Coordinates of C-alpha atoms in Angstrom, one line a residue:
Chain A
X1 CA -14.0 17.7 -21.0
X2 CA -11.6 18.6 -23.8
X3 CA -8.8 16.8 -22.1
X4 CA -10.9 13.7 -21.7
X5 CA -11.9 13.7 -25.4
X6 CA -8.3 14.1 -26.5
X7 CA -7.4 11.1 -24.3
X8 CA -10.2 9.0 -25.8
X9 CA -8.9 9.8 -29.3
X10 CA -5.3 8.9 -28.4
X11 CA -5.1 5.5 -30.0
X12 CA -1.5 5.0 -29.1
X13 CA -1.8 5.6 -25.3
X14 CA -5.4 4.6 -24.3
X15 CA -4.5 0.8 -23.9
X16 CA -1.5 1.6 -21.7
X17 CA -3.4 4.0 -19.5
X18 CA -6.5 1.9 -19.2
X19 CA -4.6 -1.3 -18.5
X20 CA -2.6 0.4 -15.7
X21 CA -5.7 1.7 -14.0
X22 CA -7.5 -1.6 -14.3
X23 CA -4.6 -3.6 -12.9
X24 CA -4.2 -1.1 -10.0
X25 CA -7.9 -1.1 -9.0
X26 CA -8.4 -4.8 -9.4
X27 CA -5.3 -5.4 -7.3
X28 CA -6.6 -3.1 -4.5
X29 CA -10.2 -4.4 -4.8
X30 CA -8.9 -8.0 -4.5
X31 CA -6.9 -7.2 -1.4
X32 CA -9.9 -5.3 0.2
X33 CA -12.4 -8.1 -0.6
X34 CA -10.0 -10.9 0.5
X35 CA -9.3 -9.1 3.8
X36 CA -13.0 -8.7 4.5
X37 CA -13.7 -12.4 3.8
X38 CA -10.8 -13.4 6.1
X39 CA -12.2 -11.1 8.8
X40 CA -15.7 -12.6 8.5
X41 CA -14.2 -16.1 8.7
X42 CA -12.2 -15.2 11.8
X43 CA -15.2 -13.7 13.5
X44 CA -17.3 -16.8 12.8
X45 CA -14.6 -19.1 14.0
X46 CA -14.2 -17.0 17.2
X47 CA -17.9 -17.0 17.9
X48 CA -18.1 -20.8 17.3
X49 CA -15.0 -21.6 19.5
X50 CA -16.3 -19.3 22.3
X51 CA -19.6 -21.1 22.3
X52 CA -17.9 -24.5 22.2
X53 CA -15.6 -23.8 25.2
X54 CA -18.3 -21.9 27.2
X55 CA -20.7 -24.8 27.0
Chain B
X1 CA -8.5 10.9 24.0
X2 CA -5.3 9.3 25.2
X3 CA -3.5 7.7 22.2
X4 CA -1.4 5.5 24.5
X5 CA -4.6 3.6 25.3
X6 CA -4.6 2.4 21.7
X7 CA -1.6 0.3 22.3
X8 CA -4.0 -2.3 23.9
X9 CA -5.2 -4.5 21.0
X10 CA -8.8 -4.6 22.4
X11 CA -9.0 -0.8 22.7
X12 CA -7.4 -0.4 19.2
X13 CA -10.0 -2.7 17.8
X14 CA -12.9 -0.6 19.2
X15 CA -11.2 2.6 18.0
X16 CA -10.7 1.1 14.5
X17 CA -14.3 0.0 14.3
X18 CA -15.3 3.6 14.9
X19 CA -13.0 5.2 12.3
X20 CA -13.3 2.5 9.7
X21 CA -16.5 3.8 7.9
X22 CA -15.0 7.3 7.7
X23 CA -11.8 6.0 6.3
X24 CA -13.6 3.8 3.7
X25 CA -16.0 6.4 2.5
X26 CA -13.2 9.0 2.5
X27 CA -11.0 6.8 0.3
X28 CA -13.9 6.3 -2.3
X29 CA -14.7 10.0 -2.3
X30 CA -11.0 11.1 -2.8
X31 CA -10.7 8.4 -5.5
X32 CA -13.5 9.8 -7.5
X33 CA -12.2 13.4 -7.1
X34 CA -8.7 12.1 -8.1
X35 CA -10.1 10.2 -11.2
X36 CA -12.1 13.3 -12.2
X37 CA -9.0 15.5 -12.1
X38 CA -6.8 12.8 -13.7
X39 CA -8.9 12.4 -16.8
X40 CA -10.9 15.6 -17.2
X41 CA -8.7 18.4 -15.8
X42 CA -5.2 17.2 -16.4
X43 CA -3.7 18.1 -19.8
X44 CA -1.5 15.7 -21.7
X45 CA 2.3 16.1 -21.2
X46 CA 4.1 17.9 -23.9
X47 CA 6.7 15.1 -24.1
X48 CA 5.0 12.0 -22.8
X49 CA 1.5 12.7 -24.2
X50 CA -1.5 10.9 -22.7
X51 CA 0.7 8.3 -21.0
X52 CA 1.4 10.8 -18.3
X53 CA -1.9 9.9 -16.7
X54 CA -0.3 6.6 -15.5
X55 CA 1.7 8.9 -13.1
X56 CA -1.4 9.5 -11.0
X57 CA -1.5 5.9 -9.9
X58 CA 2.2 5.0 -10.3
X59 CA 3.6 7.7 -8.1
X60 CA 1.1 7.4 -5.1
X61 CA 1.6 3.6 -5.2
X62 CA 5.4 4.1 -5.1
X63 CA 5.2 6.5 -2.2
X64 CA 3.0 4.1 -0.3
X65 CA 5.3 1.1 -1.0
X66 CA 8.0 3.0 0.9
X67 CA 5.8 4.6 3.6
X68 CA 4.3 1.2 4.5
X69 CA 7.8 -0.2 4.8
X70 CA 8.7 2.6 7.2
X71 CA 5.6 1.8 9.3
X72 CA 6.7 -1.9 9.4
X73 CA 10.2 -1.0 10.3
X74 CA 9.1 1.1 13.2
X75 CA 6.7 -1.6 14.4
X76 CA 9.5 -4.2 14.1
X77 CA 11.8 -2.1 16.2
X78 CA 9.1 -1.6 18.8
X79 CA 8.3 -5.3 18.7
X80 CA 11.9 -6.4 19.2
X81 CA 12.8 -3.9 21.9
X82 CA 9.5 -3.7 23.9
X83 CA 7.9 -7.0 22.9
X84 CA 4.7 -5.2 22.1
X85 CA 2.0 -7.5 20.5
X86 CA 0.2 -4.8 18.6
X87 CA 3.4 -3.8 16.9
X88 CA 3.8 -7.4 15.5
X89 CA 0.1 -7.4 14.5
X90 CA 0.5 -4.1 12.6
X91 CA 3.7 -5.2 10.9
X92 CA 2.1 -8.6 9.8
X93 CA -1.0 -6.7 8.6
X94 CA 0.9 -4.2 6.6
X95 CA 3.1 -6.7 4.6
X96 CA 0.5 -7.9 2.0
X97 CA -0.7 -4.3 1.5
X98 CA 2.9 -3.1 1.0
X99 CA 3.5 -6.0 -1.4
X100 CA 0.4 -5.1 -3.4
X101 CA 1.4 -1.4 -3.7
X102 CA 4.9 -2.4 -4.7
X103 CA 3.5 -4.8 -7.3
X104 CA 1.3 -2.0 -8.6
X105 CA 4.3 0.4 -8.8
X106 CA 6.3 -2.2 -10.8
X107 CA 3.5 -3.1 -13.2
X108 CA 2.3 0.4 -13.9
X109 CA 5.9 1.6 -14.2
X110 CA 6.6 -1.1 -16.7
X111 CA 3.5 -0.2 -18.7
X112 CA 4.5 3.5 -18.5
X113 CA 8.0 2.6 -19.6
X114 CA 6.9 0.9 -22.9
X115 CA 5.6 4.1 -24.6
X116 CA 8.0 6.4 -22.9
X117 CA 11.4 4.5 -22.9
X118 CA 10.5 2.0 -25.6
X119 CA 11.0 -1.0 -23.2
X120 CA 9.0 -2.8 -20.6
X121 CA 11.9 -3.2 -18.2
X122 CA 15.5 -2.2 -17.7
X123 CA 17.8 -3.3 -14.9
X124 CA 18.4 0.2 -13.7
X125 CA 19.0 1.1 -10.0
X126 CA 15.5 2.5 -9.2
X127 CA 13.6 -0.4 -10.8
X128 CA 15.9 -3.1 -9.4
X129 CA 15.8 -1.7 -5.9
X130 CA 12.0 -1.5 -6.0
X131 CA 11.9 -5.1 -7.2
X132 CA 14.1 -6.0 -4.2
X133 CA 11.6 -4.2 -1.9
X134 CA 8.8 -6.4 -3.4
X135 CA 10.9 -9.6 -2.6
X136 CA 11.5 -8.3 1.0
X137 CA 7.7 -7.9 1.4
X138 CA 7.1 -11.4 0.1
X139 CA 10.0 -12.7 2.3
X140 CA 8.3 -11.0 5.4
X141 CA 5.0 -12.7 4.6
X142 CA 6.7 -16.1 4.1
X143 CA 8.8 -15.9 7.3
X144 CA 6.0 -14.6 9.5
X145 CA 3.7 -17.5 8.4
X146 CA 6.4 -20.3 8.5
X147 CA 6.3 -21.1 12.2
X148 CA 3.6 -22.8 14.2
X149 CA 4.3 -20.5 17.0
X150 CA 3.4 -17.1 15.6
X151 CA 5.8 -15.3 18.0
X152 CA 8.8 -17.0 16.4
X153 CA 7.6 -15.9 13.0
X154 CA 7.0 -12.4 14.1
X155 CA 10.4 -12.1 15.7
X156 CA 12.3 -13.4 12.6
X157 CA 10.1 -11.3 10.2
X158 CA 10.9 -8.2 12.4
X159 CA 14.7 -8.9 12.0
X160 CA 14.2 -9.3 8.2
X161 CA 12.3 -6.0 8.1
X162 CA 15.1 -4.1 10.0
X163 CA 17.8 -5.6 7.8
X164 CA 15.8 -4.7 4.6
X165 CA 15.5 -1.0 5.6
X166 CA 18.9 -0.5 4.0
X167 CA 17.0 -0.7 0.7
X168 CA 14.9 2.4 1.3
X169 CA 17.6 5.1 0.9
X170 CA 18.8 3.2 -2.1
X171 CA 15.3 3.4 -3.7
X172 CA 14.9 7.1 -2.8
X173 CA 18.3 8.3 -3.9
X174 CA 19.2 5.8 -6.6
X175 CA 18.2 8.3 -9.3
X176 CA 20.7 10.8 -7.9
X177 CA 23.5 8.3 -7.1
X178 CA 23.6 6.5 -10.4
X179 CA 22.9 7.4 -14.0
X180 CA 19.5 5.8 -14.5
X181 CA 16.8 5.7 -17.1
X182 CA 14.2 6.6 -14.5
X183 CA 13.7 10.3 -14.1
X184 CA 14.9 12.1 -10.9
X185 CA 12.5 13.3 -8.2
X186 CA 10.2 16.1 -9.5
X187 CA 7.7 16.3 -6.5
X188 CA 9.5 15.4 -3.3
X189 CA 12.3 17.9 -3.6
X190 CA 13.7 20.4 -1.2
X191 CA 12.8 23.3 -3.5
X192 CA 9.3 23.6 -5.1
X193 CA 7.9 20.7 -7.3
X194 CA 8.8 21.0 -10.9
X195 CA 5.5 19.8 -12.2
X196 CA 2.5 22.0 -13.1
X197 CA -0.3 22.5 -10.6
X198 CA -2.8 21.0 -13.1
X199 CA -0.9 17.7 -12.7
X200 CA -0.1 18.2 -9.0
X201 CA -3.8 18.4 -8.1
X202 CA -4.9 14.9 -9.3
X203 CA -1.7 13.5 -7.9
X204 CA -2.5 15.0 -4.5
X205 CA -6.1 13.6 -4.4
X206 CA -5.0 10.2 -5.7
X207 CA -2.3 10.1 -3.0
X208 CA -4.8 10.8 -0.2
X209 CA -7.2 8.2 -1.7
X210 CA -4.4 5.5 -1.9
X211 CA -3.4 6.3 1.7
X212 CA -7.0 6.0 3.0
X213 CA -7.4 2.7 1.0
X214 CA -4.2 1.4 2.8
X215 CA -5.6 2.6 6.1
X216 CA -9.0 0.9 5.6
X217 CA -7.4 -2.5 4.5
X218 CA -4.9 -2.2 7.4
X219 CA -7.6 -1.7 10.0
X220 CA -9.5 -4.8 8.6
X221 CA -6.4 -6.9 8.7
X222 CA -5.4 -5.8 12.2
X223 CA -8.9 -6.6 13.4
X224 CA -8.6 -10.1 11.8
X225 CA -5.2 -10.7 13.3
X226 CA -6.4 -9.7 16.8
X227 CA -9.3 -12.2 16.5
X228 CA -7.0 -15.0 15.2
X229 CA -4.7 -14.5 18.2
X230 CA -7.7 -14.6 20.6
X231 CA -8.7 -17.9 19.0
X232 CA -5.1 -19.2 19.5
X233 CA -5.2 -18.2 23.2
X234 CA -8.6 -19.9 23.8
X235 CA -7.3 -23.1 22.0
X236 CA -4.1 -23.1 24.1
X237 CA -6.0 -22.6 27.4
X238 CA -8.2 -25.7 26.9

């Protein structure tokens, strides 16, 4: 806890550290979400196309 | 379980569906443990102060930017020599993830550089070779998506990946070969790591978490690519 409090009081570094973590996690989150959306779209297209050609 | 069976895209898809939840939950769990150790247990560095906490995301991202490229290079070799479709799919799925990790490495490195070196960017060997790696990833994505026939795109992207592998030893040993502003290796050394265990622990957990995040995104993208190729086959048959 002491280390965390020292970090919170470090005016000079807190912006650098927090911005790095935010950029990193938003980047990974964006990739994860966009990959999921792409997968869902592909599954939907596959089901539609399968139905279309089977009928 | 016979791992050679996984070379079939359909069997791989079934296997990936089974392990996906474990990988995803594991990545979140290790991420929280890593963040806890990074902010609560790790002390500030005597020289770099609190900015050392950037290391816990910068270093694992840098490791993965190289490891993902190695995976892509192996798959490209297998694809060119054995014409294996799953190898192409893995390589194509890995490229955007590798590009993202390289981007994170460059951005976090730049942010870390400002309070440590006094500058956002220098054209030193390590930074420049990592930037080249980012361009190779982007190049792979452009080449593999530039052709209507995905096989042509995969083949040319595989050649590009194998040519680009020459950049990996340059990135790894640039800090030893040239006089750079970037510090030399302190963890991946032949003798023991030169950083304290209090800093090594969060680094270890964050590295596992980043690896599992890579694995979970890769499994999703492989599954998508297999479905897209099935659609292409159905369309071409009718």
